[in-house]
mmCIF file of C-alpha atoms in Angstrom:
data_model
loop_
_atom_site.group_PDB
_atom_site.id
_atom_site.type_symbol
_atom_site.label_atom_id
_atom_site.label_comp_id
_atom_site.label_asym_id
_atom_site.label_seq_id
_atom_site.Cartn_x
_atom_site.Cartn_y
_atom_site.Cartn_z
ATOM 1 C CA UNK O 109 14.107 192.364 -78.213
ATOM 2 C CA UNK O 110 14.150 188.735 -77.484
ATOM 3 C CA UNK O 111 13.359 187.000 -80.391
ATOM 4 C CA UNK O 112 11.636 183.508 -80.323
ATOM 5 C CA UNK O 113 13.313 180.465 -82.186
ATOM 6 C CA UNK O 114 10.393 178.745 -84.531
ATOM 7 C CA UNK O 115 10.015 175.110 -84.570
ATOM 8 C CA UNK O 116 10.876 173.982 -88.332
ATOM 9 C CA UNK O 117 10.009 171.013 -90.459
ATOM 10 C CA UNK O 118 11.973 167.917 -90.345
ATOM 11 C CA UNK O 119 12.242 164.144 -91.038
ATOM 12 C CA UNK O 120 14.474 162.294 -89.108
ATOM 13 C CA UNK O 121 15.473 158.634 -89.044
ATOM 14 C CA UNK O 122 16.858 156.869 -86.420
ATOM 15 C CA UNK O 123 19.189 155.758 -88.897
ATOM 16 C CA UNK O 124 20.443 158.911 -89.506
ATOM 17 C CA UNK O 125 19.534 160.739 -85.837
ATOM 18 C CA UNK O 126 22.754 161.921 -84.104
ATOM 19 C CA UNK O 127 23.549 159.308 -81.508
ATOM 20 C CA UNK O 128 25.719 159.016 -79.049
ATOM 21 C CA UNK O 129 27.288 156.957 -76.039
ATOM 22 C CA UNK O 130 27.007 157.839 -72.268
ATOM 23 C CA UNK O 131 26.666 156.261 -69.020
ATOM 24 C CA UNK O 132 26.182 152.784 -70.615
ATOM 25 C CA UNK O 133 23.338 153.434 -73.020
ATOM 26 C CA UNK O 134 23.279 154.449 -76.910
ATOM 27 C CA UNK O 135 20.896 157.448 -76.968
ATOM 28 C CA UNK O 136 19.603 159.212 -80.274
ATOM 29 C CA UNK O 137 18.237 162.521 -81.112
ATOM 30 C CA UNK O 138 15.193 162.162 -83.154
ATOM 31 C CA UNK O 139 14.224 165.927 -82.390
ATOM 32 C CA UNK O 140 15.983 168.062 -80.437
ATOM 33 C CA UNK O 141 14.627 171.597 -79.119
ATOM 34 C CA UNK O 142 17.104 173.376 -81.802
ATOM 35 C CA UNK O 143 14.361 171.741 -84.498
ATOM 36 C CA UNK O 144 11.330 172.678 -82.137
ATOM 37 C CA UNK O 145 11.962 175.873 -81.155
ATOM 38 C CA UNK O 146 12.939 174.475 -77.477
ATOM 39 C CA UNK O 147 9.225 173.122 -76.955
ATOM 40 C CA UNK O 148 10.087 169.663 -77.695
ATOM 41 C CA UNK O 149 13.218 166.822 -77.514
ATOM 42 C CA UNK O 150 12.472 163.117 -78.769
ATOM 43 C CA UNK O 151 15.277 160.707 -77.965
ATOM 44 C CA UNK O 152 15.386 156.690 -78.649
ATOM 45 C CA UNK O 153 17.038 154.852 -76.755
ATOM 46 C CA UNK O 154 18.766 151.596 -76.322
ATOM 47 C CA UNK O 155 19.511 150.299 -72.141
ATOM 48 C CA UNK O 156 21.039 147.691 -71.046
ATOM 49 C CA UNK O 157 20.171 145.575 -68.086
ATOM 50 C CA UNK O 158 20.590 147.462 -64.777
ATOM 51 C CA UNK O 159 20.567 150.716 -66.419
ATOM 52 C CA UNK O 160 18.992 154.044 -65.326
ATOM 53 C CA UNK O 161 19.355 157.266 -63.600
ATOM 54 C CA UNK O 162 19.644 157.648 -59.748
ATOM 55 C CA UNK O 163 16.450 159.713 -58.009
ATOM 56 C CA UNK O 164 16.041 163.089 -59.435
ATOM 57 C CA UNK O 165 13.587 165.733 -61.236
ATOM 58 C CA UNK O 166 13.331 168.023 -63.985
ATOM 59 C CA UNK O 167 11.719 171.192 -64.715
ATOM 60 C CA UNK O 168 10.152 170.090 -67.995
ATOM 61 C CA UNK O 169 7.690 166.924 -68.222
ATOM 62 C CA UNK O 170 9.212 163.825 -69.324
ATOM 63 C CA UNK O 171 7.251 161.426 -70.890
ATOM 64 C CA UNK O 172 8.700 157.543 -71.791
ATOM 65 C CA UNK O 173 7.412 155.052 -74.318
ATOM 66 C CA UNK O 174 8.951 151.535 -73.861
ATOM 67 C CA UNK O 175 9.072 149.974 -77.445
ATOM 68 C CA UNK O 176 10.722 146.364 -75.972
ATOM 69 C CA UNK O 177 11.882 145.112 -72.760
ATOM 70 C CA UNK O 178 11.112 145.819 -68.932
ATOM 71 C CA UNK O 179 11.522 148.752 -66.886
ATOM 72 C CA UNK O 180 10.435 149.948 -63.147
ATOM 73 C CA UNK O 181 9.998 153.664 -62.380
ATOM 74 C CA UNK O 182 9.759 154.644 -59.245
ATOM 75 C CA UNK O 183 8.002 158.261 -59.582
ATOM 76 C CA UNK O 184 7.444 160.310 -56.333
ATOM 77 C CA UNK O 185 7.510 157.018 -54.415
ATOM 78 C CA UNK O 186 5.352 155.366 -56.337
ATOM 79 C CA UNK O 187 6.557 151.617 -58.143
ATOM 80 C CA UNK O 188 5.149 151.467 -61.867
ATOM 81 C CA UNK O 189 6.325 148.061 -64.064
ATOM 82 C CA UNK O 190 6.394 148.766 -67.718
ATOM 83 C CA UNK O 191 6.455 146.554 -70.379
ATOM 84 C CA UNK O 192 5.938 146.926 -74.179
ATOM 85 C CA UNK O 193 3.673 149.405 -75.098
ATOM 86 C CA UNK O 194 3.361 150.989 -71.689
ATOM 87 C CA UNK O 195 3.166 154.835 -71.513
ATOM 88 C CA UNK O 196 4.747 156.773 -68.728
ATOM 89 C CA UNK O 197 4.339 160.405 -67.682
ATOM 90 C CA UNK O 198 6.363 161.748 -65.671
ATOM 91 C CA UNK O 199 5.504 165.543 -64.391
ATOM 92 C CA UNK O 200 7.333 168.237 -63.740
ATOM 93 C CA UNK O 201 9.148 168.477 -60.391
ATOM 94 C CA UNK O 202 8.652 164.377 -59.694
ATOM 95 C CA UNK O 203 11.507 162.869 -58.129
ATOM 96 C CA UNK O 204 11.913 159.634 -60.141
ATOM 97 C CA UNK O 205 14.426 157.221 -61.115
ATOM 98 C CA UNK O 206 14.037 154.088 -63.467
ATOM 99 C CA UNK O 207 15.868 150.515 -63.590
ATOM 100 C CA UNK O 208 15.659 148.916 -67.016
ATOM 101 C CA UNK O 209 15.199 144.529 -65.765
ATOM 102 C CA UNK O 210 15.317 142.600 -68.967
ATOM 103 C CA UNK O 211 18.462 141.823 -70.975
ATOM 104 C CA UNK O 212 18.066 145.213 -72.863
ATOM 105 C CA UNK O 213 15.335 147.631 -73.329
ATOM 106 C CA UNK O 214 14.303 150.451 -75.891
ATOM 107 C CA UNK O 215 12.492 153.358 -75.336
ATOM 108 C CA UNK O 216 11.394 156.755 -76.493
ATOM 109 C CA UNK O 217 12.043 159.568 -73.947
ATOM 110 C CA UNK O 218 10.696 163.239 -74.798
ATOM 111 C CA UNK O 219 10.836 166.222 -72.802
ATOM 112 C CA UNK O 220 8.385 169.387 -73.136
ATOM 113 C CA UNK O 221 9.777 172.031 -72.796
ATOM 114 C CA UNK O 222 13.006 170.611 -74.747
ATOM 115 C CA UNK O 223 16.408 170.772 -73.090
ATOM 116 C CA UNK O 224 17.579 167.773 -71.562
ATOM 117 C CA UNK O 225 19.300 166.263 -74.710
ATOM 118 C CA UNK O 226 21.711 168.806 -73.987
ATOM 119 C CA UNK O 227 23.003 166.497 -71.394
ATOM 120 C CA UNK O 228 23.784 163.943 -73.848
ATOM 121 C CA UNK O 229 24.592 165.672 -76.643
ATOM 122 C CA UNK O 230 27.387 167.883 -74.054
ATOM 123 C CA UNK O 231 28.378 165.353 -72.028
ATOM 124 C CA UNK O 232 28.352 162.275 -74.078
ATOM 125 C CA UNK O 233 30.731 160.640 -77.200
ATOM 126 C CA UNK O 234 29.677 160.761 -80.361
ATOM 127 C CA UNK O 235 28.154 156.866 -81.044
ATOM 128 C CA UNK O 236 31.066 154.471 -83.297
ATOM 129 C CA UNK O 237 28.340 152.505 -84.219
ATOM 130 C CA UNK O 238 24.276 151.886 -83.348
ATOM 131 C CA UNK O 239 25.171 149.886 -80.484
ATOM 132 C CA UNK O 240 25.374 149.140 -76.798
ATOM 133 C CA UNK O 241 29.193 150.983 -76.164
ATOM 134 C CA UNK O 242 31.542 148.725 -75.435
ATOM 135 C CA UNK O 243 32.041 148.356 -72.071
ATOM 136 C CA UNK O 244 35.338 150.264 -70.746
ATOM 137 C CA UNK O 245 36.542 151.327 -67.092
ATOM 138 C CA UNK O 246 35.364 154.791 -66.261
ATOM 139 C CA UNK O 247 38.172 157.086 -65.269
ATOM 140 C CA UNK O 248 37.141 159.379 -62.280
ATOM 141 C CA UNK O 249 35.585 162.500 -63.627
ATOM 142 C CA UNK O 250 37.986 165.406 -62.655
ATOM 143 C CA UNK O 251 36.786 168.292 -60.347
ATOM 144 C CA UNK O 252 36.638 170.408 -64.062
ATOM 145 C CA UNK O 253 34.391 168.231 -65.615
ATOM 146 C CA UNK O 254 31.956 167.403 -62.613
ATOM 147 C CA UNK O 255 31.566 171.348 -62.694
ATOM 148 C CA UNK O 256 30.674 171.569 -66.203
ATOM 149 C CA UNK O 257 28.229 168.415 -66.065
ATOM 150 C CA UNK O 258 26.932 169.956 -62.672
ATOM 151 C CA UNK O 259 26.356 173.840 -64.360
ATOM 152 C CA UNK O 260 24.746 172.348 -67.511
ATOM 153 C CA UNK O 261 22.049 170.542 -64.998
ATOM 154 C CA UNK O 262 21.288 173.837 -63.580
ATOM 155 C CA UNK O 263 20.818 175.411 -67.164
ATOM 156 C CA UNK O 264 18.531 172.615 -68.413
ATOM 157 C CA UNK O 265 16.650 172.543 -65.416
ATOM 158 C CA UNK O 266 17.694 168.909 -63.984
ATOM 159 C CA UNK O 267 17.760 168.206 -60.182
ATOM 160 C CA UNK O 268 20.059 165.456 -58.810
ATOM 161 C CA UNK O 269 18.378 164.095 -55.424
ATOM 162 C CA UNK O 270 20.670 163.242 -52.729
ATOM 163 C CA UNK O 271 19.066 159.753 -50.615
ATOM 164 C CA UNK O 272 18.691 155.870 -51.198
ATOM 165 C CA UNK O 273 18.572 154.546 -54.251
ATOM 166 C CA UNK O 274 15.961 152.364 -53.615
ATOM 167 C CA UNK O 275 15.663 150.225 -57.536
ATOM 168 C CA UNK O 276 19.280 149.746 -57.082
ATOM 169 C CA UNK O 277 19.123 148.736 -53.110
ATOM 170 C CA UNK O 278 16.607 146.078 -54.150
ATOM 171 C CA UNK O 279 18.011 144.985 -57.302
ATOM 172 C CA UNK O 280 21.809 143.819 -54.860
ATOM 173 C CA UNK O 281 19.193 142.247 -52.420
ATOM 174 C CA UNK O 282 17.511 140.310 -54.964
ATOM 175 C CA UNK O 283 20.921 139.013 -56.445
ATOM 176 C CA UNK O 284 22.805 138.651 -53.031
ATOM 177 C CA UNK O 285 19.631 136.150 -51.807
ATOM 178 C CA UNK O 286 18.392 134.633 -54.722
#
């Protein structure tokens, strides 16, 4: 019999939320889907300038709250500039990427069903302190780990999208002639 996991009370702060480093931004879990029976993550994070995935989709929704700063999506070819306060939904199976354009920005990212905080919590380093990591040459990912990172996509539903990447082409355009 398959026995469903119940969502349970909690209080977490992001003082005390597991956080951790990857791919240039300090992400922490403020729910994860171990606390919500898998229907629901809540991560905050902190992105620097420049910062964001390249085009891809999900299986769950993804919803994004920016708290400070300034960030373009680009969500199934649409362009959608959000500031503080701004709201973003994201549904499932939307290609989308996102380029974070002021110094830093903050945001709160969920997912429904939960899942994709398995990505950081997997693939990233625990956090040394509530900030930015310090910037550090990336060794190239071995053959070993680009299999792992690629089989824990497929188990938490996340589709990389092979193509442009169309915030980033415009973003070396925009510094190359300005």
């Amino acid at each position: 019999m398959n026995e469903q996991v119940r969502a349970t009370p909690s209080l977490t702060t992001l003082q005390d939320a597991p956080a951790y480093w990857q791919v240039g931004i300090l992400w922490a879990m403020l729910t994860t889907g171990e606390q919500t029976g898998g229907t629901y993550s809540l991560i905050w994070e902190l992105c620097p300038r420049g910062s964001g995935p390249t085009p891809h989709f999900h299986d769950q929704d993804e919803q994004f709250y920016v708290l400070e700063g300034e960030i373009t999506y680009l969500a199934d070819g649409q362009e959608l500039r959000a500031t503080a306060g701004s709201f973003v939904l994201i549904p499932r199976g939307t290609v989308h990427s996102f380029r974070v354009d002021s110094e830093t920005a903050t945001l709160l990212n969920s997912y429904t069903p939960a899942g994709f905080e398995r990505v950081i919590t997997e693939l990233g380093e625990p956090a040394g302190a509530r900030t930015l990591p310090p910037p550090h040459p990336h060794p190239p990912v071995s053959p070993d780990q680009m299999e792992k990172a690629q089989q824990l996509f497929r188990e938490v539903g996340m589709h990389l999208v092979h193509g442009p990447d169309v915030l980033r082409e415009d973003r070396a355009a925009e510094t190359t002639s300005g």
